[in-house]
Amino acid sequence: MKQNKIFLLAATVLTLASCADDNFQDFRTAAPERGAAYEYLNSYSDLKTYVDRAASPIFKLGGATSANEFNKQELVYALDVANFDELVTGNDFKYSSCVDDNGQMNFATVTNFVHNAKDAGLDLYGHTLVWHSQQRPTYLNGLIAGKKIEVDPNAGPVHTEMLVNGDCEGDDVSCLVGKDGDGGGGFQTHIVDGAGVDGSRCVKVHAIDNPSQDWDTQFFITTPGHVWQAGEQYHFAMKVRADKPAGTGIQAHGAPGAYIHWQMFNSGFNFTTEWQSLEWDGVISADQAGSNGMQTVAFNLNVLKEENNYYFDDMSWELVSEPQGSVSLWENQVVNGDCEGDDVTCLVGRDGGGGGDKTTIVNGAGVDGSRAVRVHSIASAAQDWDTQFFVYTPNKVWKEGEKYQFKMMARADKAANVSVQSHTTPGAYIFWSFLAGNYSIGTDWTAIDYEGTVSADQAGANGMQTIAFNLNVLREDNNYYFDNVEWNIEVEADRIPLTEEEKRDTLTWALENWIKGMMEACEGNVKAWDLVNEPMSDAAPTELKTAAREGGDDNFYWQDYLGKDYVRTAARLARQYGGNDLKLFINDYNLEAAYNHNAKCDGLIDMIKYWESDGVTKIDGIGSQMHVTYQMNPDAQKRNEEAVVNMLKKLAATGKLVRISELDMGIADKDGNTIKTVDVTEEQHKLMAGYYTFIVKKYFEIIPAAQRYGICVWGVTDSPDAENSYWRRGEPIGLWDVNYYRKHTYAGFADGLSGK
């Protein structure tokens, strides 16, 4: 782009075109250095002049643009005004461009763009109202994270005891460690009967005479289950006495004997021959915590260089924290338990005869026609466990004493009994009985719902991870189906989860807030929208995308919470705030794909029929993105062309408006490898131009005039080969090159519009 050429807004489009001729010749001509083979491009007019308006009265030639570049009213502005009837922005109308992570909306760029386009006499197309990508997951997930548990503002701090057996009445000495004598004898803890407070038990530590260091005799109070960090608040208390009065030093250690800092508490103390109670409240300092945290208070008992006995009782070391509300919840450890995704890590099937693990997820076999795991058992089984279904938690080892909750729906082609075992990994047997031990599974869905505690037998020596269902108790050929599997552990949380209904209500509010804000920002000047972008799944082209099936940490799938009727909700809100005269499209890619015989096109058409079956929802049109690739393999290219024709016929048959919404083109060699711009030959450029002509002509041939909403040029220029180029980087996708000179593809596109 030539940044030194300033373009002033003209009063009329004609004046603008004249100024564009004067200032921005580049986009109207071929690059002079390319020679005579390109001179013919200079005779072509602007693209939109080739549309036969009488034959296609509602047709709009669209172009994708950057709102920020257009608003500068320089070269991009001039090119857009000269060549297109309608503009769409690639990103500026999307959710993440207008909403921040706190939910605050800013439509300044949108409003400025709308005003400038309107002044230039251009129509605008909105891309896009509802999508799963380029959302604000932090904000949206925060809305449905649950209700924060209220804490009594008058509640005092929480004291959590970190010591075990601080009163010495038990035998656990993991927190109480003595080091007698000259320091060479190692650690040894002595708990003495009758020597404690009121004749109870206490720790006794013996100090030697004439030591070389104060710390030759020590007593350690340690918290092996907690590492204290700088800034943590504590309350420490104990009762002490000695046979002889004596001083002491107090240090901070990591583990007992791993010295960190010379002073633990703000002040020391002196032992007396009578029991005295000592207490300290404080905050762990950076010096005391060291680089890895501290765990131990060390008392140096050879400050008095004489033989002596020291006694410790009623010890307490509490973590002091602000009050936090909490609630016990069940947390599921099974991934893809509803079988709607393809991750089978936690769901392992072993069909017939023990011939290895194989998980089969079947469409339409689950609860309410959803997906389910199917396991096939053989008739001639030698053992009940020749056929098995395993529910496995690879990231969770279940130990003795842990509470759990298990839920699952199951059915079979023939009613049958199953037995249930505990395993480590699938197939690594531990114990013959788990859950209730045995279940009867009928031909209708049976609910298995059990709460229990893992026993020592079930956990084994190293813990369990797998519930094994033995499916050959019935020695007959059979199919078993499993769906909605949960294996939950009890956890503490500071929020009460929202119900599914509460999540739907909350996100419906958020969707309404967004659509209302966008419609108000456009001030009624945008009359056509991608209501929903890319709803159909690639893995299952007749079904909607879901987080479980598609993944992506930065995505937010509205349909996961609002259900597949989310499009009905979006359509209602768009018309409520944008007017009943809006044209609403569903936009998706790979509708023209040859590899699956236009399966996604069929799936989208059927889904639109479902959305409209309520008699209220109206979808005006279908947008086919058509990010196509010319294949140098003739057979592959022929299949692509046939699939394009097939798609256009299917779309025409719907009676709806048809828009080629994001047309651009790359090129691949005979092996299917992408060819970058720098490597494209003259012959290949012309083949691409011919493919543009083919696509545009077929659109006008197949789509009836009343349904020809338009074609949008998505690849206006080639994609730069730069790090910040995120769309088809370095590919020759444009009608203009990166310097805004016309290419052969410009002529091919124009010839398609004119019907040559």
GROMACS .gro file of C-alpha atoms in nm, residues 81-460:
model
  380
   81VAL     CA    1  -1.578   0.156  -0.375
   82ALA     CA    2  -1.477   0.108  -0.739
   83ASN     CA    3  -1.522  -0.269  -0.756
   84PHE     CA    4  -1.791  -0.383  -0.513
   85ASP     CA    5  -2.158  -0.329  -0.433
   86GLU     CA    6  -2.132  -0.463  -0.080
   87LEU     CA    7  -1.857  -0.492   0.181
   88VAL     CA    8  -1.796  -0.739   0.459
   89THR     CA    9  -1.519  -0.727   0.717
   90GLY     CA   10  -1.317  -1.035   0.798
   91ASN     CA   11  -1.292  -0.977   1.172
   92ASP     CA   12  -1.422  -0.639   1.282
   93PHE     CA   13  -1.784  -0.747   1.337
   94LYS     CA   14  -1.690  -1.058   1.532
   95TYR     CA   15  -1.755  -1.103   1.903
   96SER     CA   16  -1.393  -1.089   2.023
   97SER     CA   17  -1.332  -0.770   1.824
   98CYS     CA   18  -1.611  -0.587   2.004
   99VAL     CA   19  -1.627  -0.752   2.348
  100ASP     CA   20  -1.341  -0.775   2.599
  101ASP     CA   21  -1.272  -1.036   2.867
  102ASN     CA   22  -1.483  -0.839   3.113
  103GLY     CA   23  -1.784  -0.833   2.883
  104GLN     CA   24  -1.747  -0.463   2.797
  105MET     CA   25  -1.856  -0.384   2.440
  106ASN     CA   26  -1.691  -0.130   2.211
  107PHE     CA   27  -1.840  -0.074   1.864
  108ALA     CA   28  -1.644   0.239   1.768
  109THR     CA   29  -1.471   0.077   1.469
  110VAL     CA   30  -1.797  -0.080   1.351
  111THR     CA   31  -1.992   0.247   1.371
  112ASN     CA   32  -1.723   0.444   1.189
  113PHE     CA   33  -1.703   0.180   0.916
  114VAL     CA   34  -2.081   0.171   0.872
  115HIS     CA   35  -2.099   0.549   0.834
  116ASN     CA   36  -1.813   0.561   0.583
  117ALA     CA   37  -1.956   0.278   0.372
  118LYS     CA   38  -2.301   0.436   0.375
  119ASP     CA   39  -2.155   0.771   0.264
  120ALA     CA   40  -1.979   0.592  -0.022
  121GLY     CA   41  -2.308   0.436  -0.138
  122LEU     CA   42  -2.210   0.078  -0.045
  123ASP     CA   43  -2.422  -0.189   0.118
  124LEU     CA   44  -2.286  -0.382   0.414
  125TYR     CA   45  -2.302  -0.749   0.507
  126GLY     CA   46  -2.257  -0.852   0.871
  127HIS     CA   47  -2.009  -1.128   0.952
  128THR     CA   48  -2.093  -1.277   1.199
  129LEU     CA   49  -2.346  -1.278   1.485
  130VAL     CA   50  -2.298  -1.624   1.637
  131TRP     CA   51  -1.986  -1.838   1.604
  132HIS     CA   52  -1.781  -2.073   1.819
  133SER     CA   53  -1.445  -1.916   1.733
  134GLN     CA   54  -1.312  -1.568   1.817
  135GLN     CA   55  -1.536  -1.550   2.124
  136ARG     CA   56  -1.444  -1.446   2.479
  137PRO     CA   57  -1.431  -1.779   2.670
  138THR     CA   58  -1.293  -1.614   2.984
  139TYR     CA   59  -1.596  -1.388   3.011
  140LEU     CA   60  -1.857  -1.637   2.889
  141ASN     CA   61  -1.732  -1.926   3.103
  142GLY     CA   62  -1.713  -1.687   3.396
  143LEU     CA   63  -2.083  -1.609   3.356
  144ILE     CA   64  -2.172  -1.975   3.404
  145ALA     CA   65  -1.898  -2.065   3.655
  146GLY     CA   66  -2.149  -2.086   3.939
  147LYS     CA   67  -2.268  -1.885   4.235
  148LYS     CA   68  -1.998  -1.769   4.474
  149ILE     CA   69  -2.072  -1.900   4.822
  150GLU     CA   70  -2.140  -1.611   5.055
  151VAL     CA   71  -1.921  -1.575   5.362
  152ASP     CA   72  -2.038  -1.419   5.686
  153PRO     CA   73  -1.864  -1.078   5.691
  154ASN     CA   74  -1.844  -1.104   6.070
  155ALA     CA   75  -1.679  -1.446   6.063
  156GLY     CA   76  -1.331  -1.457   6.209
  157PRO     CA   77  -1.025  -1.614   6.046
  158VAL     CA   78  -1.011  -1.989   5.989
  159HIS     CA   79  -0.757  -2.190   6.191
  160THR     CA   80  -0.647  -2.515   6.027
  161GLU     CA   81  -0.432  -2.749   6.236
  162MET     CA   82  -0.123  -2.872   6.051
  163LEU     CA   83   0.015  -3.107   6.321
  164VAL     CA   84  -0.073  -3.468   6.388
  165ASN     CA   85  -0.059  -3.596   6.750
  166GLY     CA   86   0.044  -3.264   6.895
  167ASP     CA   87  -0.087  -3.374   7.238
  168CYS     CA   88   0.136  -3.686   7.226
  169GLU     CA   89  -0.150  -3.917   7.323
  170GLY     CA   90  -0.102  -4.125   7.011
  171ASP     CA   91   0.205  -4.291   6.862
  172ASP     CA   92   0.236  -4.096   6.535
  173VAL     CA   93   0.562  -3.899   6.555
  174SER     CA   94   0.573  -3.781   6.191
  175CYS     CA   95   0.539  -3.418   6.310
  176LEU     CA   96   0.749  -3.451   6.630
  177VAL     CA   97   1.118  -3.528   6.574
  178GLY     CA   98   1.389  -3.534   6.841
  179LYS     CA   99   1.767  -3.532   6.803
  180ASP     CA  100   1.933  -3.641   7.128
  181GLY     CA  101   2.291  -3.611   7.243
  182ASP     CA  102   2.596  -3.504   7.052
  183GLY     CA  103   2.426  -3.483   6.711
  184GLY     CA  104   2.581  -3.803   6.583
  185GLY     CA  105   2.300  -4.034   6.684
  186GLY     CA  106   2.044  -3.930   6.423
  187PHE     CA  107   1.677  -3.854   6.478
  188GLN     CA  108   1.484  -4.038   6.747
  189THR     CA  109   1.161  -3.933   6.914
  190HIS     CA  110   1.084  -4.039   7.272
  191ILE     CA  111   0.725  -4.010   7.395
  192VAL     CA  112   0.715  -4.063   7.772
  193ASP     CA  113   0.413  -4.174   7.974
  194GLY     CA  114   0.323  -3.962   8.279
  195ALA     CA  115   0.575  -3.685   8.209
  196GLY     CA  116   0.333  -3.448   8.038
  197VAL     CA  117   0.090  -3.184   8.155
  198ASP     CA  118  -0.133  -3.327   8.431
  199GLY     CA  119   0.040  -3.663   8.408
  200SER     CA  120  -0.029  -3.710   8.036
  201ARG     CA  121   0.223  -3.815   7.770
  202CYS     CA  122   0.483  -3.580   7.620
  203VAL     CA  123   0.801  -3.570   7.411
  204LYS     CA  124   1.127  -3.591   7.606
  205VAL     CA  125   1.460  -3.480   7.454
  206HIS     CA  126   1.791  -3.542   7.633
  207ALA     CA  127   2.072  -3.286   7.598
  208ILE     CA  128   2.436  -3.381   7.665
  209ASP     CA  129   2.694  -3.208   7.877
  210ASN     CA  130   2.964  -2.993   7.720
  211PRO     CA  131   2.836  -2.977   7.357
  212SER     CA  132   3.031  -2.803   7.084
  213GLN     CA  133   2.725  -2.623   6.933
  214ASP     CA  134   2.387  -2.498   7.056
  215TRP     CA  135   2.219  -2.723   6.798
  216ASP     CA  136   2.390  -3.048   6.893
  217THR     CA  137   2.062  -3.135   7.066
  218GLN     CA  138   1.740  -3.032   6.890
  219PHE     CA  139   1.366  -3.081   6.883
  220PHE     CA  140   1.183  -3.034   6.553
  221ILE     CA  141   0.813  -2.964   6.505
  222THR     CA  142   0.739  -3.024   6.136
  223THR     CA  143   0.448  -3.036   5.894
  224PRO     CA  144   0.527  -3.299   5.626
  225GLY     CA  145   0.185  -3.241   5.468
  226HIS     CA  146   0.226  -2.865   5.425
  227VAL     CA  147   0.505  -2.648   5.290
  228TRP     CA  148   0.484  -2.299   5.439
  229GLN     CA  149   0.533  -2.014   5.195
  230ALA     CA  150   0.624  -1.651   5.251
  231GLY     CA  151   0.319  -1.450   5.349
  232GLU     CA  152   0.127  -1.735   5.514
  233GLN     CA  153  -0.012  -1.654   5.856
  234TYR     CA  154   0.023  -1.894   6.150
  235HIS     CA  155  -0.063  -1.947   6.516
  236PHE     CA  156   0.188  -2.160   6.709
  237ALA     CA  157   0.138  -2.285   7.066
  238MET     CA  158   0.297  -2.541   7.300
  239LYS     CA  159   0.371  -2.618   7.665
  240VAL     CA  160   0.730  -2.676   7.778
  241ARG     CA  161   0.946  -2.740   8.082
  242ALA     CA  162   1.300  -2.868   8.162
  243ASP     CA  163   1.484  -3.033   8.450
  244LYS     CA  164   1.709  -2.725   8.467
  245PRO     CA  165   1.630  -2.367   8.358
  246ALA     CA  166   1.780  -2.300   8.016
  247GLY     CA  167   1.767  -2.077   7.714
  248THR     CA  168   1.695  -2.187   7.358
  249GLY     CA  169   1.736  -2.076   6.998
  250ILE     CA  170   1.462  -2.117   6.737
  251GLN     CA  171   1.534  -2.167   6.365
  252ALA     CA  172   1.341  -2.221   6.041
  253HIS     CA  173   1.420  -2.543   5.850
  254GLY     CA  174   1.291  -2.722   5.545
  255ALA     CA  175   1.278  -3.084   5.652
  256PRO     CA  176   1.418  -3.145   6.005
  257GLY     CA  177   1.788  -3.061   5.996
  258ALA     CA  178   1.768  -2.872   5.662
  259TYR     CA  179   1.857  -2.525   5.798
  260ILE     CA  180   1.709  -2.214   5.632
  261HIS     CA  181   1.713  -1.919   5.874
  262TRP     CA  182   1.853  -1.848   6.220
  263GLN     CA  183   1.534  -1.704   6.370
  264MET     CA  184   1.184  -1.843   6.341
  265PHE     CA  185   0.974  -1.650   6.591
  266ASN     CA  186   1.017  -1.286   6.678
  267SER     CA  187   1.154  -1.379   7.020
  268GLY     CA  188   1.294  -1.683   7.195
  269PHE     CA  189   1.211  -1.802   7.545
  270ASN     CA  190   1.370  -1.958   7.852
  271PHE     CA  191   1.276  -2.301   7.985
  272THR     CA  192   1.176  -2.325   8.348
  273THR     CA  193   1.127  -2.628   8.567
  274GLU     CA  194   0.750  -2.568   8.569
  275TRP     CA  195   0.516  -2.607   8.274
  276GLN     CA  196   0.468  -2.282   8.085
  277SER     CA  197   0.238  -2.207   7.793
  278LEU     CA  198   0.391  -2.034   7.489
  279GLU     CA  199   0.210  -1.883   7.189
  280TRP     CA  200   0.324  -1.701   6.875
  281ASP     CA  201   0.119  -1.538   6.600
  282GLY     CA  202   0.301  -1.429   6.291
  283VAL     CA  203   0.356  -1.437   5.916
  284ILE     CA  204   0.620  -1.649   5.742
  285SER     CA  205   0.889  -1.414   5.610
  286ALA     CA  206   1.079  -1.455   5.286
  287ASP     CA  207   1.396  -1.535   5.484
  288GLN     CA  208   1.219  -1.805   5.682
  289ALA     CA  209   1.054  -1.960   5.378
  290GLY     CA  210   1.369  -1.963   5.169
  291SER     CA  211   1.341  -2.040   4.797
  292ASN     CA  212   1.132  -2.357   4.834
  293GLY     CA  213   0.927  -2.298   5.147
  294MET     CA  214   0.978  -2.419   5.505
  295GLN     CA  215   0.820  -2.703   5.703
  296THR     CA  216   0.999  -2.716   6.037
  297VAL     CA  217   1.055  -2.516   6.356
  298ALA     CA  218   1.386  -2.626   6.513
  299PHE     CA  219   1.451  -2.570   6.887
  300ASN     CA  220   1.824  -2.567   6.976
  301LEU     CA  221   1.856  -2.732   7.320
  302ASN     CA  222   2.230  -2.697   7.395
  303VAL     CA  223   2.232  -2.325   7.468
  304LEU     CA  224   2.282  -2.444   7.825
  305LYS     CA  225   2.605  -2.642   7.798
  306GLU     CA  226   2.497  -2.897   8.056
  307GLU     CA  227   2.318  -3.227   8.055
  308ASN     CA  228   1.945  -3.163   8.072
  309ASN     CA  229   1.602  -3.306   7.986
  310TYR     CA  230   1.343  -3.102   7.792
  311TYR     CA  231   0.970  -3.179   7.773
  312PHE     CA  232   0.712  -3.072   7.510
  313ASP     CA  233   0.332  -3.117   7.517
  314ASP     CA  234   0.007  -2.983   7.368
  315MET     CA  235   0.174  -2.857   7.052
  316SER     CA  236  -0.026  -2.680   6.781
  317TRP     CA  237   0.076  -2.517   6.453
  318GLU     CA  238  -0.223  -2.368   6.274
  319LEU     CA  239  -0.255  -2.213   5.932
  320VAL     CA  240  -0.462  -1.896   5.971
  321SER     CA  241  -0.663  -1.792   5.665
  322GLU     CA  242  -0.955  -1.574   5.570
  323PRO     CA  243  -1.291  -1.751   5.581
  324GLN     CA  244  -1.387  -1.916   5.254
  325GLY     CA  245  -1.729  -2.059   5.178
  326SER     CA  246  -1.723  -2.407   5.031
  327VAL     CA  247  -1.955  -2.689   4.932
  328SER     CA  248  -1.901  -3.056   4.855
  329LEU     CA  249  -1.950  -3.142   4.487
  330TRP     CA  250  -1.911  -3.441   4.263
  331GLU     CA  251  -1.642  -3.397   3.996
  332ASN     CA  252  -1.649  -3.632   3.697
  333GLN     CA  253  -1.321  -3.808   3.611
  334VAL     CA  254  -1.445  -3.957   3.281
  335VAL     CA  255  -1.372  -3.774   2.956
  336ASN     CA  256  -1.637  -3.799   2.681
  337GLY     CA  257  -1.870  -4.001   2.898
  338ASP     CA  258  -2.165  -3.890   2.683
  339CYS     CA  259  -1.986  -4.036   2.376
  340GLU     CA  260  -2.052  -3.721   2.171
  341GLY     CA  261  -1.682  -3.672   2.103
  342ASP     CA  262  -1.424  -3.915   1.968
  343ASP     CA  263  -1.193  -3.940   2.273
  344VAL     CA  264  -1.217  -4.301   2.397
  345THR     CA  265  -0.936  -4.284   2.653
  346CYS     CA  266  -1.177  -4.352   2.940
  347LEU     CA  267  -1.414  -4.586   2.752
  348VAL     CA  268  -1.249  -4.912   2.651
  349GLY     CA  269  -1.432  -5.201   2.485
  350ARG     CA  270  -1.311  -5.559   2.444
  351ASP     CA  271  -1.522  -5.745   2.191
  352GLY     CA  272  -1.564  -6.124   2.193
  353GLY     CA  273  -1.308  -6.377   2.308
  354GLY     CA  274  -1.057  -6.134   2.462
  355GLY     CA  275  -0.909  -6.042   2.126
  356GLY     CA  276  -0.772  -5.704   2.228
  357ASP     CA  277  -0.920  -5.366   2.316
  358LYS     CA  278  -1.134  -5.186   2.062
  359THR     CA  279  -1.385  -4.910   2.135
  360THR     CA  280  -1.671  -4.862   1.891
  361ILE     CA  281  -1.888  -4.549   1.922
  362VAL     CA  282  -2.209  -4.576   1.722
  363ASN     CA  283  -2.420  -4.284   1.596
  364GLY     CA  284  -2.788  -4.300   1.687
  365ALA     CA  285  -2.751  -4.590   1.931
  366GLY     CA  286  -2.743  -4.380   2.250
  367VAL     CA  287  -3.001  -4.232   2.480
  368ASP     CA  288  -3.254  -4.024   2.281
  369GLY     CA  289  -3.077  -4.110   1.955
  370SER     CA  290  -2.737  -3.979   2.064
  371ARG     CA  291  -2.408  -4.169   2.036
  372ALA     CA  292  -2.311  -4.466   2.252
  373VAL     CA  293  -2.035  -4.724   2.300
  374ARG     CA  294  -2.127  -5.063   2.156
  375VAL     CA  295  -1.955  -5.384   2.271
  376HIS     CA  296  -2.026  -5.716   2.095
  377SER     CA  297  -2.014  -6.042   2.293
  378ILE     CA  298  -1.967  -6.387   2.142
  379ALA     CA  299  -2.178  -6.697   2.201
  380SER     CA  300  -1.901  -6.947   2.276
  381ALA     CA  301  -1.729  -6.766   2.561
  382ALA     CA  302  -1.513  -6.968   2.798
  383GLN     CA  303  -1.528  -6.707   3.076
  384ASP     CA  304  -1.763  -6.429   3.187
  385TRP     CA  305  -1.484  -6.180   3.117
  386ASP     CA  306  -1.409  -6.286   2.758
  387THR     CA  307  -1.609  -5.975   2.657
  388GLN     CA  308  -1.566  -5.664   2.874
  389PHE     CA  309  -1.638  -5.293   2.892
  390PHE     CA  310  -1.393  -5.085   3.097
  391VAL     CA  311  -1.447  -4.740   3.247
  392TYR     CA  312  -1.094  -4.609   3.305
  393THR     CA  313  -0.958  -4.293   3.473
  394PRO     CA  314  -0.596  -4.260   3.353
  395ASN     CA  315  -0.545  -3.937   3.549
  396LYS     CA  316  -0.698  -4.060   3.874
  397VAL     CA  317  -0.580  -4.347   4.097
  398TRP     CA  318  -0.852  -4.442   4.346
  399LYS     CA  319  -0.728  -4.524   4.696
  400GLU     CA  320  -0.880  -4.710   4.986
  401GLY     CA  321  -1.135  -4.497   5.170
  402GLU     CA  322  -1.214  -4.259   4.884
  403LYS     CA  323  -1.581  -4.189   4.828
  404TYR     CA  324  -1.713  -4.209   4.474
  405GLN     CA  325  -2.032  -4.187   4.274
  406PHE     CA  326  -2.085  -4.389   3.955
  407LYS     CA  327  -2.361  -4.332   3.698
  408MET     CA  328  -2.420  -4.493   3.360
  409MET     CA  329  -2.699  -4.583   3.119
  410ALA     CA  330  -2.684  -4.930   2.967
  411ARG     CA  331  -2.894  -5.156   2.746
  412ALA     CA  332  -2.851  -5.472   2.539
  413ASP     CA  333  -3.010  -5.642   2.240
  414LYS     CA  334  -3.091  -5.932   2.476
  415ALA     CA  335  -3.153  -5.895   2.849
  416ALA     CA  336  -2.846  -6.016   3.038
  417ASN     CA  337  -2.665  -6.013   3.371
  418VAL     CA  338  -2.319  -5.859   3.406
  419SER     CA  339  -2.063  -5.879   3.685
  420VAL     CA  340  -1.835  -5.593   3.788
  421GLN     CA  341  -1.468  -5.600   3.893
  422SER     CA  342  -1.199  -5.354   3.998
  423HIS     CA  343  -0.882  -5.331   3.788
  424THR     CA  344  -0.578  -5.109   3.773
  425THR     CA  345  -0.546  -5.043   3.400
  426PRO     CA  346  -0.806  -5.216   3.179
  427GLY     CA  347  -0.750  -5.591   3.200
  428ALA     CA  348  -0.521  -5.576   3.507
  429TYR     CA  349  -0.751  -5.752   3.754
  430ILE     CA  350  -0.754  -5.661   4.126
  431PHE     CA  351  -1.080  -5.773   4.288
  432TRP     CA  352  -1.386  -5.972   4.184
  433SER     CA  353  -1.652  -5.722   4.301
  434PHE     CA  354  -1.705  -5.349   4.251
  435LEU     CA  355  -2.011  -5.122   4.264
  436ALA     CA  356  -2.301  -5.349   4.366
  437GLY     CA  357  -2.123  -5.651   4.219
  438ASN     CA  358  -2.387  -5.766   3.967
  439TYR     CA  359  -2.644  -5.593   3.747
  440SER     CA  360  -2.924  -5.691   3.514
  441ILE     CA  361  -2.925  -5.499   3.186
  442GLY     CA  362  -3.249  -5.496   2.990
  443THR     CA  363  -3.337  -5.423   2.630
  444ASP     CA  364  -3.452  -5.075   2.739
  445TRP     CA  365  -3.211  -4.828   2.890
  446THR     CA  366  -3.113  -4.928   3.245
  447ALA     CA  367  -2.974  -4.673   3.491
  448ILE     CA  368  -2.674  -4.784   3.697
  449ASP     CA  369  -2.641  -4.539   3.987
  450TYR     CA  370  -2.417  -4.620   4.284
  451GLU     CA  371  -2.237  -4.436   4.564
  452GLY     CA  372  -1.972  -4.608   4.768
  453THR     CA  373  -1.626  -4.609   4.923
  454VAL     CA  374  -1.325  -4.786   4.773
  455SER     CA  375  -1.234  -5.082   4.995
  456ALA     CA  376  -0.884  -5.212   5.065
  457ASP     CA  377  -0.954  -5.519   4.850
  458GLN     CA  378  -1.080  -5.307   4.560
  459ALA     CA  379  -0.787  -5.062   4.577
  460GLY     CA  380  -0.522  -5.330   4.603
   0.00000   0.00000   0.00000
